[in-house]
Amino acid sequence: ERAGQRSQLLLQNASDGVHILSETGALLEASDSFFRMLGYDRAELIGQTPLAWDCALSSGQLSDVIARQFAEAQTTKFETSHRRKDGSIFDVEITGRALDLNGRRVLFNSARDISERKKAEEKIRSSELKYRTLFEQTGDAILLNDQESFFDCNQAALKLFGCETKEQFFPNHPGGTLSPPTQPCGTDSRILANQWIAKAMEFGNVRFEWQHRRISTGEVFPAEVMLSALQFEGRTVIQGIVRDITERKQAELRIRELAYFDPLTGLPNRRLLMDRLNQAVAAAIRHRQGVALLLVDLDNFKMVNDSQGHEQGDILLQEVAQRLSKGLAEADTVGRMGGDEFLVVLTEMADGQEEMAEKAEIAGRKILGLLGAPYRIANADFYCTPSIGVTLFGGNPLSIDALLRQADIALYQAKSSGKNRVQFFDPALHAVIQARSQLEAELHRAIEQKQLVLFYQPQVDDQGRPTGAEALVRWQHPQKGLLPPAAFIPLAEESGLIHALGQWVLETACHQLAVWSEQPGLMQMELSVNVSAKQFRETDYVDQLLNSLRISGVDPGKLKLELTESLLLDNIEDVIAKMALLKEKGIGLSLDDFGTGYSSLSYLKRLPLDQLKIDQSFVQDMLLDVNNATIAKTIVTLGQSLGFSVIAEGVETGAQRDFLARSGCLAYQGYFFSRPLPLEKFEAFALEGASL
């Protein structure tokens, strides 16, 4: 309502032709001066579009201009011509800005009759005396350039650029010595200056902002530049009008600081924090990441403020702001919500609840340490510990207000629980932890009660004949059904159960190889088994593996271990020694997911491998991404040169198979041939394929 009242007051008292347009271009309201300017009554124009009075722009051009005005965040300005009711035409300059008025997006334009200015400009062109008078007396710098060099300028230009004489000024290039090497956009100044001159020649005039440099001091300053193409003594020249806008920029910066930054601490204020939080949440949803909010409140600030005075309290708040700003990562946002309350927004986090909670906990503990150290105030040490309320966002449909309420409630819980602590709000976190503990207990029982089963994904040769399979574990959960590895392998890694689980997989694979060795159609099958880095590093791993082979009586050559590149991070000499011992016993060794991890050629040539496995991430996009295609070809060539066989996983199309074949890779695994199959279906697949 107030905004509407201010608008009405402005309309009543405006000297220029103020008019308000809707997003469709319809005239919503205008000042009396606007109607007088055009000679129409109010009722004749309300609801009309500028086509009713603008005679310079077509319907399409007007639509484009209005759309650009609405899209711009800053004030826009352009010139056009209007037709009065009596048919007379006059030139106008339109200055406008899009804004929200009473909940509606509108365009607030002001039309100024510039007929006299246009006439003056025309007279300047035809009268050297009048032109020179205006040329020299104007406060703006005016420069004339014939597209090769400057040939004239006024005294204001000499003063602006720090030159004593015109002769000193003329040899300079607008994008050369009169500018820094590059503009804020990153483009070379000389190149960009020539582009603007070309636009002025094409469109008649252009207006833009520029960074100029004073010749006398080298000082760089912001300027507003208007270039116009003029006819001068029978040739087309460029007139440049340059205005130093340093003060305006400083005022804009100060206004922005007052609007978005806390004047005491220099941190983002609540308004800017909400904007950044909205951006962080939007980015988290877009990139499937997480965001954590840490609401920080000082426990004993009131005591310091009351006992030492507000001035010392302000000093303490400034120190808190400095400690938070210096102690956290650049990607994270720190701001002051008000009083002694600060907000920390952690971004670019994995969206898993446990990972997010862990990182937020680490950040919270760090803040406790940063702010818990003593503050030197009035020659005495004061302690002002923080309480921290934390909430997590991982794509759940919550508003910003809801997230802040959660953080506020968590902060209240931290205060109620004794202060100087980190308190999580998210009630689901407790449920997640409980569920994780329950799942860990169930996984213990699953191993003991033989709820684990092996699926087999066929591996085939270049003729499509099955040569073996990769053994992939599944969990037949009593209540949840068949669970994929992703649902429990990470938990097994973290809890240490991977050792027992891996041993079960190994023993089951050896037993199955022994069974197949007595079946004519399957005795040639090989089995690949994944081995985790943790499992392989066990001191007795080799002994356990060899013992399983002895018990099953299987041919070691039928078993292949798939090792990941992460295995090469630590104790590389011990890893190589174990691999050599296994290779000596006839066990095959394959480097899984090759190219995605830590392999170096110096280590690779020392590893007693039999096979490299091209990771599916390269295979999936190699027909679309030339880099992935090159990597795949390089792996094949590298494997062949080192005497290794090469197999590609994740082959999903015939085109991928054909590309790999042409590249020299003759072994494949992927959905194009078969999904992972239960035992009976794999055996049927293998027997049918053996007849090919």
XYZ file of C-alpha atoms in Angstrom:
692
model
C 0.000 0.000 0.000
C 2.815 2.363 0.905
C 4.583 1.510 -2.340
C 1.375 2.327 -4.195
C 1.003 5.650 -2.380
C 4.594 6.581 -3.196
C 3.993 5.643 -6.826
C 0.880 7.846 -6.994
C 2.749 10.746 -5.413
C 5.584 10.331 -7.903
C 3.147 10.199 -10.811
C 1.386 13.363 -9.682
C 4.566 15.375 -9.293
C 6.741 14.008 -12.077
C 8.008 16.485 -14.631
C 8.980 13.761 -17.085
C 6.463 11.452 -18.682
C 6.423 8.670 -16.095
C 4.430 5.634 -17.214
C 4.023 2.115 -15.818
C 3.778 -0.891 -18.146
C 2.711 -4.456 -17.432
C 4.753 -7.446 -18.561
C 2.613 -7.572 -21.725
C 3.413 -3.918 -22.417
C -0.016 -2.586 -21.480
C -0.100 0.904 -19.927
C -1.226 0.554 -16.322
C -0.788 4.137 -15.118
C 1.028 7.330 -16.049
C 1.736 10.812 -14.821
C -0.291 13.821 -15.983
C 2.853 15.080 -17.673
C 2.947 11.911 -19.796
C -0.571 12.456 -21.104
C 0.127 16.146 -21.705
C 3.308 15.233 -23.562
C 1.295 13.071 -25.985
C -1.873 15.187 -26.045
C -4.171 12.326 -25.052
C -6.663 11.952 -22.272
C -5.949 9.289 -19.706
C -8.836 7.080 -20.817
C -7.556 7.055 -24.403
C -4.223 5.411 -23.503
C -4.756 3.251 -20.391
C -4.520 -0.378 -21.480
C -2.807 0.499 -24.773
C 0.711 -0.694 -25.617
C 3.511 1.688 -26.715
C 2.530 0.951 -30.312
C -0.189 3.564 -29.797
C 2.336 6.371 -29.412
C 5.775 5.072 -30.458
C 6.505 5.592 -34.135
C 10.151 4.532 -34.318
C 9.969 0.886 -33.297
C 8.043 -1.996 -34.825
C 5.829 -4.301 -32.805
C 8.581 -6.919 -32.645
C 11.238 -4.376 -31.693
C 9.047 -2.979 -28.928
C 8.429 -6.477 -27.572
C 12.180 -7.126 -27.564
C 12.919 -3.823 -25.806
C 10.292 -4.428 -23.098
C 11.542 -8.001 -22.583
C 15.139 -6.760 -22.196
C 14.030 -4.104 -19.707
C 12.289 -6.709 -17.584
C 15.335 -8.982 -17.790
C 17.816 -6.303 -16.690
C 18.507 -5.882 -12.987
C 19.733 -2.332 -13.504
C 18.180 0.818 -14.937
C 17.910 0.737 -18.743
C 17.978 3.671 -21.125
C 17.249 4.064 -24.826
C 16.035 6.646 -27.339
C 13.030 6.499 -29.636
C 10.369 8.768 -31.202
C 6.762 9.369 -30.113
C 3.742 10.604 -32.087
C 1.322 13.031 -30.428
C -2.403 12.833 -30.927
C -2.172 15.699 -33.394
C 0.305 13.686 -35.479
C 3.447 15.622 -34.581
C 6.560 13.572 -33.827
C 9.189 14.271 -31.187
C 12.284 12.492 -29.863
C 12.337 11.004 -26.366
C 14.795 9.302 -24.051
C 13.281 6.425 -22.076
C 14.778 5.527 -18.726
C 13.257 2.514 -17.010
C 13.597 -0.217 -14.467
C 11.629 -3.370 -13.665
C 10.333 -3.575 -10.116
C 7.679 -5.172 -7.934
C 4.678 -2.970 -7.238
C 1.961 -4.266 -4.938
C 3.051 -7.837 -5.648
C 3.091 -7.327 -9.415
C 6.097 -7.145 -11.744
C 5.928 -3.882 -13.680
C 8.134 -1.622 -15.787
C 8.591 1.882 -14.369
C 9.551 4.053 -17.360
C 10.177 7.760 -17.653
C 10.006 9.552 -21.027
C 11.940 12.757 -21.453
C 11.419 14.974 -24.466
C 14.850 15.334 -26.017
C 13.733 17.164 -29.127
C 15.710 20.204 -28.157
C 18.785 18.132 -27.478
C 18.422 16.463 -30.828
C 18.044 19.813 -32.522
C 21.115 21.042 -30.703
C 23.071 18.016 -31.856
C 21.979 18.676 -35.417
C 23.002 22.280 -35.138
C 26.351 21.188 -33.749
C 26.916 19.064 -36.805
C 26.103 21.943 -39.115
C 27.756 24.704 -37.132
C 31.371 24.291 -36.111
C 31.174 27.315 -33.845
C 28.214 26.066 -31.873
C 29.654 22.566 -31.836
C 33.033 23.788 -30.568
C 31.368 25.837 -27.835
C 29.452 22.875 -26.523
C 32.431 20.621 -27.201
C 34.703 22.624 -24.935
C 32.236 23.726 -22.290
C 30.707 20.373 -21.417
C 32.023 18.713 -18.266
C 32.235 15.305 -19.910
C 35.282 14.206 -21.863
C 34.597 14.280 -25.610
C 36.876 12.488 -28.023
C 36.842 12.284 -31.807
C 38.361 9.287 -33.569
C 38.533 8.571 -37.288
C 38.914 4.791 -36.639
C 42.670 5.114 -36.965
C 43.539 7.582 -34.226
C 42.153 10.472 -32.179
C 42.136 13.792 -34.021
C 40.344 16.000 -31.513
C 39.307 16.154 -27.860
C 38.156 18.770 -25.378
C 39.879 20.053 -22.262
C 37.740 17.800 -20.081
C 39.266 14.795 -21.889
C 42.804 16.013 -21.288
C 42.024 16.536 -17.620
C 40.286 13.191 -17.251
C 43.166 11.205 -18.785
C 45.971 13.296 -17.286
C 47.464 14.749 -20.455
C 48.990 18.198 -20.806
C 48.384 18.664 -24.530
C 46.272 17.214 -27.301
C 49.439 16.146 -29.078
C 50.256 13.992 -26.050
C 46.773 12.500 -26.082
C 46.164 11.799 -29.798
C 48.576 8.809 -30.281
C 46.810 6.746 -27.616
C 44.393 3.917 -28.454
C 41.133 3.716 -26.448
C 41.791 0.058 -25.681
C 45.552 0.467 -25.368
C 47.306 3.006 -23.176
C 43.963 4.515 -22.108
C 42.832 1.207 -20.558
C 44.183 -1.643 -18.441
C 45.213 -4.736 -20.439
C 41.875 -6.485 -19.850
C 38.379 -5.459 -18.865
C 36.471 -6.973 -15.877
C 34.850 -9.493 -18.234
C 38.323 -10.908 -18.969
C 38.491 -9.751 -22.604
C 41.528 -7.913 -23.979
C 40.775 -4.182 -23.831
C 42.004 -3.415 -27.346
C 39.887 -6.196 -28.862
C 36.802 -5.182 -26.915
C 37.252 -1.472 -27.717
C 37.383 -2.257 -31.433
C 34.203 -4.332 -31.062
C 32.352 -1.403 -29.454
C 33.550 0.961 -32.185
C 32.273 -1.465 -34.816
C 28.885 -1.590 -33.068
C 28.710 2.192 -33.012
C 29.400 2.254 -36.739
C 26.650 -0.320 -37.295
C 23.927 0.975 -34.957
C 24.729 4.681 -34.789
C 25.403 4.876 -31.057
C 26.160 2.573 -28.137
C 26.435 3.125 -24.409
C 28.454 0.928 -22.024
C 30.639 0.928 -18.942
C 34.430 0.700 -19.238
C 37.592 0.611 -17.169
C 39.891 3.467 -18.262
C 43.390 4.400 -17.135
C 44.907 7.829 -16.556
C 48.103 8.316 -18.550
C 49.700 10.538 -15.922
C 49.296 8.217 -12.922
C 48.301 4.808 -14.290
C 45.212 4.934 -12.056
C 42.321 2.800 -13.330
C 38.816 4.268 -12.973
C 35.308 3.246 -14.025
C 33.675 5.239 -16.788
C 30.427 5.441 -18.678
C 31.099 5.691 -22.407
C 28.773 6.687 -25.230
C 30.021 6.194 -28.787
C 28.234 7.788 -31.747
C 28.927 7.544 -35.459
C 28.839 11.068 -36.948
C 29.379 12.603 -40.355
C 32.238 15.079 -40.033
C 33.729 16.935 -42.981
C 32.530 14.300 -45.412
C 33.693 11.264 -43.449
C 32.287 9.020 -40.721
C 33.976 9.489 -37.366
C 33.365 8.157 -33.875
C 32.530 10.604 -31.122
C 33.170 9.286 -27.641
C 31.696 10.873 -24.519
C 33.418 9.594 -21.381
C 32.194 10.254 -17.871
C 34.099 9.267 -14.719
C 31.596 7.315 -12.581
C 33.908 6.534 -9.661
C 31.699 8.322 -7.161
C 28.589 6.633 -8.489
C 30.216 3.207 -8.240
C 31.379 3.922 -4.711
C 27.867 4.997 -3.772
C 26.411 1.837 -5.344
C 28.930 -0.277 -3.468
C 28.111 1.455 -0.217
C 24.394 0.994 -0.807
C 24.986 -2.683 -1.504
C 27.072 -3.060 1.633
C 24.374 -1.392 3.722
C 21.727 -3.590 2.127
C 23.538 -6.930 2.312
C 26.311 -6.747 4.896
C 26.332 -6.276 8.636
C 27.999 -2.897 9.307
C 29.563 -4.063 12.588
C 31.231 -7.308 11.496
C 31.340 -6.961 7.720
C 29.699 -10.389 7.420
C 26.669 -11.071 5.207
C 23.507 -9.951 7.002
C 20.288 -11.902 7.283
C 19.038 -10.697 3.908
C 22.152 -11.845 2.034
C 22.298 -15.040 4.077
C 18.781 -15.960 2.957
C 19.756 -15.313 -0.640
C 22.882 -17.482 -0.379
C 20.984 -20.158 1.492
C 18.395 -20.265 -1.301
C 21.218 -20.603 -3.827
C 22.923 -23.319 -1.774
C 19.713 -25.330 -1.473
C 18.967 -24.958 -5.199
C 22.510 -26.069 -6.085
C 22.249 -28.997 -3.671
C 19.062 -30.187 -5.356
C 20.572 -29.702 -8.820
C 23.824 -31.535 -8.047
C 22.385 -34.020 -5.529
C 24.486 -32.654 -2.728
C 23.792 -31.783 0.874
C 23.714 -28.569 2.874
C 24.190 -28.134 6.624
C 23.026 -25.146 8.651
C 24.856 -24.382 11.891
C 23.139 -21.722 14.002
C 25.700 -20.357 16.454
C 24.752 -18.399 19.577
C 27.157 -17.047 22.204
C 26.413 -18.444 25.661
C 27.613 -15.603 27.893
C 27.453 -12.596 25.612
C 24.889 -10.741 27.716
C 27.172 -10.930 30.738
C 30.074 -9.413 28.766
C 27.821 -6.769 27.273
C 26.330 -5.813 30.632
C 29.577 -5.831 32.594
C 31.905 -4.247 30.010
C 29.532 -2.103 27.985
C 28.200 -2.252 24.461
C 31.423 -0.995 22.898
C 33.378 -3.941 24.296
C 30.526 -6.233 23.331
C 30.835 -5.004 19.755
C 34.570 -5.744 19.840
C 33.814 -9.285 20.971
C 31.311 -9.761 18.131
C 33.899 -8.525 15.635
C 36.430 -11.010 17.006
C 33.869 -13.820 16.734
C 33.230 -12.868 13.101
C 36.960 -12.905 12.319
C 37.484 -16.303 13.947
C 34.571 -17.820 12.025
C 35.631 -16.279 8.698
C 39.238 -17.435 8.994
C 38.473 -20.847 10.435
C 36.056 -22.214 7.826
C 36.406 -23.155 4.168
C 35.967 -20.527 1.445
C 33.044 -22.423 -0.066
C 31.097 -22.118 3.194
C 29.077 -19.033 4.117
C 29.316 -17.261 7.466
C 26.924 -14.462 8.356
C 25.407 -12.591 11.261
C 21.727 -13.183 11.826
C 21.487 -10.440 14.440
C 22.550 -9.837 18.039
C 24.999 -12.539 19.087
C 23.630 -15.103 16.623
C 25.585 -16.262 13.585
C 24.748 -18.692 10.800
C 27.206 -21.020 9.058
C 26.107 -22.712 5.814
C 28.185 -25.728 4.771
C 27.850 -26.622 1.093
C 29.143 -29.160 -1.457
C 28.508 -32.052 0.907
C 27.619 -35.619 -0.023
C 23.871 -35.999 0.369
C 24.046 -39.129 2.552
C 22.740 -38.374 6.041
C 25.644 -40.025 7.825
C 28.318 -38.308 5.708
C 26.589 -34.943 6.092
C 26.217 -35.405 9.832
C 29.861 -36.360 10.193
C 31.092 -33.280 8.307
C 28.703 -30.998 10.158
C 29.846 -32.481 13.454
C 33.493 -31.846 12.550
C 32.685 -28.237 11.582
C 30.671 -27.761 14.772
C 33.498 -29.056 16.947
C 35.905 -26.770 15.143
C 33.658 -23.787 15.855
C 33.478 -24.781 19.521
C 37.267 -24.661 19.615
C 37.553 -21.418 17.660
C 35.045 -19.496 19.751
C 35.817 -21.189 23.054
C 39.306 -19.661 23.258
C 39.572 -16.594 25.544
C 38.829 -13.065 24.298
C 41.024 -10.187 25.412
C 38.628 -7.393 26.396
C 39.531 -4.338 28.480
C 42.879 -5.916 29.422
C 41.189 -9.014 30.782
C 40.416 -12.480 29.412
C 36.763 -13.386 28.916
C 35.290 -16.698 27.868
C 32.207 -16.756 25.680
C 31.516 -20.300 24.535
C 29.032 -21.015 21.743
C 26.044 -23.304 21.514
C 25.358 -24.678 18.040
C 22.139 -25.986 16.539
C 22.541 -28.045 13.362
C 20.081 -29.145 10.721
C 20.761 -30.988 7.483
C 19.277 -30.645 4.016
C 19.669 -33.538 1.618
C 17.025 -32.902 -1.004
C 14.092 -33.270 1.379
C 11.250 -30.887 0.473
C 11.708 -28.242 3.166
C 11.432 -24.475 2.894
C 14.222 -22.176 4.033
C 12.037 -21.031 6.920
C 11.514 -24.637 7.974
C 15.262 -25.301 7.912
C 15.918 -22.221 10.030
C 13.229 -23.281 12.498
C 14.874 -26.673 12.783
C 18.272 -25.085 13.420
C 16.691 -22.763 15.992
C 15.038 -25.659 17.803
C 18.329 -27.562 17.785
C 20.044 -24.484 19.221
C 17.448 -24.327 21.989
C 18.118 -27.999 22.689
C 21.869 -27.288 22.865
C 21.262 -24.450 25.347
C 18.912 -26.602 27.403
C 21.438 -29.436 27.517
C 24.136 -27.369 29.186
C 25.440 -25.043 26.452
C 28.857 -25.179 24.750
C 27.811 -28.099 22.586
C 26.701 -29.141 19.105
C 23.118 -30.362 18.871
C 21.516 -31.907 15.769
C 17.864 -31.325 15.127
C 17.187 -33.890 12.453
C 15.161 -36.586 14.223
C 15.672 -38.859 11.243
C 19.400 -38.935 11.975
C 18.794 -40.887 15.131
C 16.596 -43.264 13.175
C 19.318 -43.593 10.522
C 21.935 -44.456 13.139
C 19.580 -46.963 14.747
C 18.785 -48.457 11.357
C 22.499 -48.692 10.573
C 23.173 -50.514 13.833
C 20.262 -52.833 13.147
C 21.455 -53.494 9.615
C 24.937 -54.285 10.915
C 23.484 -56.823 13.365
C 21.348 -58.309 10.597
C 24.387 -58.581 8.330
C 26.168 -60.534 11.078
C 23.260 -62.941 11.129
C 23.049 -63.017 7.326
C 26.606 -64.372 7.104
C 25.967 -66.895 9.851
C 22.556 -67.963 8.529
C 23.643 -68.170 4.886
C 21.293 -65.429 3.642
C 23.943 -64.324 1.125
C 23.795 -65.626 -2.440
C 26.035 -65.240 -5.453
C 24.831 -63.965 -8.805
C 26.955 -64.462 -11.893
C 27.421 -61.936 -14.703
C 28.727 -63.658 -17.823
C 32.026 -62.695 -19.419
C 32.230 -63.476 -23.145
C 34.784 -63.531 -25.946
C 34.606 -61.704 -29.282
C 32.304 -64.409 -30.640
C 29.876 -63.981 -27.779
C 30.846 -67.329 -26.215
C 30.817 -67.374 -22.373
C 34.286 -67.836 -20.887
C 33.354 -67.299 -17.264
C 31.625 -64.881 -14.956
C 32.104 -62.257 -12.287
C 30.703 -63.429 -8.942
C 28.508 -60.695 -7.414
C 27.102 -61.040 -3.915
C 23.451 -60.373 -3.049
C 21.677 -60.452 0.307
C 18.392 -62.338 0.477
C 16.972 -60.316 3.365
C 14.063 -62.001 5.190
C 11.939 -58.838 5.211
C 13.406 -56.528 2.567
C 13.923 -59.045 -0.183
C 16.969 -59.255 -2.452
C 19.388 -56.410 -1.637
C 22.105 -55.245 -4.085
C 25.726 -54.820 -2.945
C 25.384 -51.050 -2.577
C 22.908 -51.588 0.263
C 25.396 -53.421 2.507
C 28.968 -53.560 1.125
C 29.842 -50.010 2.349
C 28.517 -50.963 5.794
C 30.559 -54.168 5.702
C 33.677 -52.124 4.832
C 33.111 -49.669 7.685
C 32.178 -52.278 10.307
C 34.911 -54.796 9.499
C 32.410 -57.424 8.356
C 33.981 -57.282 4.901
C 36.539 -59.868 6.040
C 33.939 -62.506 6.903
C 31.778 -61.592 3.930
C 34.740 -61.717 1.544
C 35.793 -65.085 2.894
C 32.275 -66.448 2.355
C 32.299 -65.214 -1.244
C 35.700 -66.812 -1.851
C 34.729 -70.155 -0.378
C 31.424 -70.192 -2.278
C 33.174 -69.338 -5.549
C 35.759 -72.106 -5.027
C 33.009 -74.611 -4.232
C 31.112 -73.645 -7.383
C 34.214 -74.001 -9.535
C 34.712 -77.456 -8.093
C 31.121 -78.416 -9.004
C 31.525 -77.076 -12.545
C 34.804 -78.973 -12.993
C 32.788 -82.201 -13.131
C 30.249 -80.919 -15.686
C 31.468 -81.159 -19.309
C 29.662 -78.046 -20.495
C 30.847 -75.860 -17.593
C 34.295 -77.157 -16.667
C 35.942 -74.448 -18.800
C 34.258 -71.620 -16.877
C 36.416 -69.154 -14.912
C 35.204 -67.103 -11.967
C 36.277 -63.564 -11.091
C 35.935 -62.530 -7.445
C 36.150 -58.960 -6.147
C 38.585 -58.458 -3.292
C 38.456 -55.325 -1.162
C 41.668 -53.484 -0.295
C 41.024 -54.085 3.417
C 40.617 -57.800 2.860
C 43.734 -58.103 0.690
C 45.858 -56.277 3.288
C 45.074 -58.859 5.971
C 48.323 -60.579 6.970
C 46.815 -64.066 6.558
C 44.814 -63.375 3.399
C 47.062 -65.417 1.111
C 47.012 -68.356 3.501
C 43.194 -68.243 3.745
C 42.857 -68.116 -0.022
C 45.237 -71.019 -0.651
C 43.515 -73.042 2.062
C 40.118 -72.505 0.386
C 41.598 -73.719 -2.896
C 43.061 -76.826 -1.222
C 39.789 -77.708 0.474
C 37.752 -77.318 -2.721
C 40.374 -79.031 -4.866
C 39.722 -76.549 -7.655
C 42.234 -75.595 -10.329
C 43.744 -72.217 -9.242
C 43.820 -71.154 -12.869
C 40.018 -71.029 -12.899
C 39.951 -68.366 -10.167
C 40.644 -64.724 -10.900
C 40.880 -61.999 -8.272
C 39.685 -58.509 -9.230
C 41.716 -55.934 -7.293
C 40.965 -52.208 -7.181
C 43.490 -49.434 -7.780
C 42.977 -48.165 -4.209
C 45.029 -51.180 -3.155
C 48.087 -49.408 -4.571
C 47.885 -46.466 -2.186
C 49.718 -48.036 0.761
C 52.476 -50.615 1.269
C 52.938 -51.153 -2.438
C 55.912 -53.506 -1.920
C 53.841 -55.764 0.340
C 51.010 -55.741 -2.207
C 53.366 -56.713 -5.041
C 54.866 -59.542 -2.934
C 51.416 -60.998 -2.179
C 50.373 -60.727 -5.815
C 53.549 -62.467 -6.951
C 52.919 -65.344 -4.546
C 49.330 -65.748 -5.773
C 50.464 -65.554 -9.395
C 53.055 -68.258 -8.706
C 50.231 -70.516 -7.502
C 48.415 -70.021 -10.816
C 45.700 -67.644 -9.588
C 44.664 -64.998 -12.104
C 44.919 -61.301 -11.166
C 42.851 -58.530 -12.768
C 43.062 -54.795 -12.053
C 39.424 -53.674 -11.758
C 38.055 -50.234 -12.782
C 41.373 -49.448 -14.437
C 41.926 -45.769 -15.199
C 39.713 -44.363 -12.454
C 42.115 -44.490 -9.531
C 45.757 -44.291 -8.612
C 47.725 -46.466 -11.034
C 51.013 -45.159 -12.314
C 52.983 -46.749 -15.113
C 55.975 -47.231 -12.834
C 53.891 -49.479 -10.579
C 51.810 -51.024 -13.319
C 54.773 -52.587 -15.084
C 55.875 -54.155 -11.770
C 52.489 -55.709 -10.950
C 52.210 -59.427 -11.806
C 48.823 -58.956 -13.459
C 47.026 -61.065 -16.030
C 44.308 -58.640 -17.010
C 43.203 -54.989 -17.096
C 39.498 -54.258 -16.801
C 38.262 -51.092 -18.561
C 35.908 -49.276 -16.212
C 32.316 -48.921 -17.348
C 32.479 -45.128 -16.945
C 34.750 -44.998 -20.011
C 32.736 -47.580 -21.928
C 29.348 -45.917 -21.463
C 30.314 -42.571 -23.028
C 33.123 -43.542 -25.384
C 30.912 -43.244 -28.482
C 29.944 -39.703 -27.447
C 33.098 -38.483 -25.720
C 36.327 -38.572 -27.715
C 38.364 -38.444 -24.504
C 36.719 -41.608 -23.143
C 37.206 -43.303 -26.483
C 40.898 -42.387 -26.457
C 41.275 -43.641 -22.892
C 39.636 -46.964 -23.760
C 41.914 -47.433 -26.791
C 44.951 -46.470 -24.714
C 44.114 -49.032 -22.022
C 43.843 -51.742 -24.667
C 47.161 -50.753 -26.226
C 48.827 -50.471 -22.825
C 47.550 -53.872 -21.730
C 48.711 -55.520 -24.920
C 52.155 -53.927 -24.685
C 52.547 -55.219 -21.116
C 51.312 -58.691 -22.014
C 47.953 -58.396 -20.217
C 44.570 -59.401 -21.563
C 41.927 -56.679 -21.537
C 38.219 -56.961 -20.723
C 35.631 -54.176 -20.816
C 32.770 -53.983 -18.331
C 29.490 -52.115 -18.725
C 29.046 -53.003 -22.415
C 25.399 -52.205 -23.113
C 25.148 -51.875 -26.887
C 26.374 -53.615 -29.986
C 28.002 -50.382 -31.109
C 30.103 -50.301 -27.953
C 31.121 -53.943 -28.462
C 32.074 -53.273 -32.080
C 34.153 -50.191 -31.179
C 36.006 -52.167 -28.512
C 36.613 -55.034 -30.930
C 38.064 -52.647 -33.511
C 40.292 -51.252 -30.772
C 41.668 -54.720 -29.975
C 39.575 -55.547 -26.885
C 38.149 -59.042 -27.355
C 36.530 -59.793 -23.971
C 33.369 -58.180 -22.640
C 30.941 -58.032 -19.767
C 27.701 -56.064 -19.579
C 23.949 -55.927 -20.059
C 24.295 -56.242 -23.847
C 25.147 -59.891 -23.190
C 23.444 -60.537 -19.867
C 22.530 -59.097 -16.506
C 23.896 -60.779 -13.374
C 22.059 -64.110 -13.121
C 21.240 -66.553 -10.323
C 23.172 -69.816 -10.517
C 20.646 -71.906 -12.458
C 20.041 -69.225 -15.102
C 23.764 -68.593 -15.536
C 24.442 -72.287 -16.057
C 21.702 -72.411 -18.693
C 23.164 -69.312 -20.372
C 26.675 -70.792 -20.330
C 25.554 -74.162 -21.726
C 23.591 -72.486 -24.501
C 26.515 -70.183 -25.315
C 28.998 -73.027 -25.410
C 27.259 -74.361 -28.506
C 27.881 -71.162 -30.498
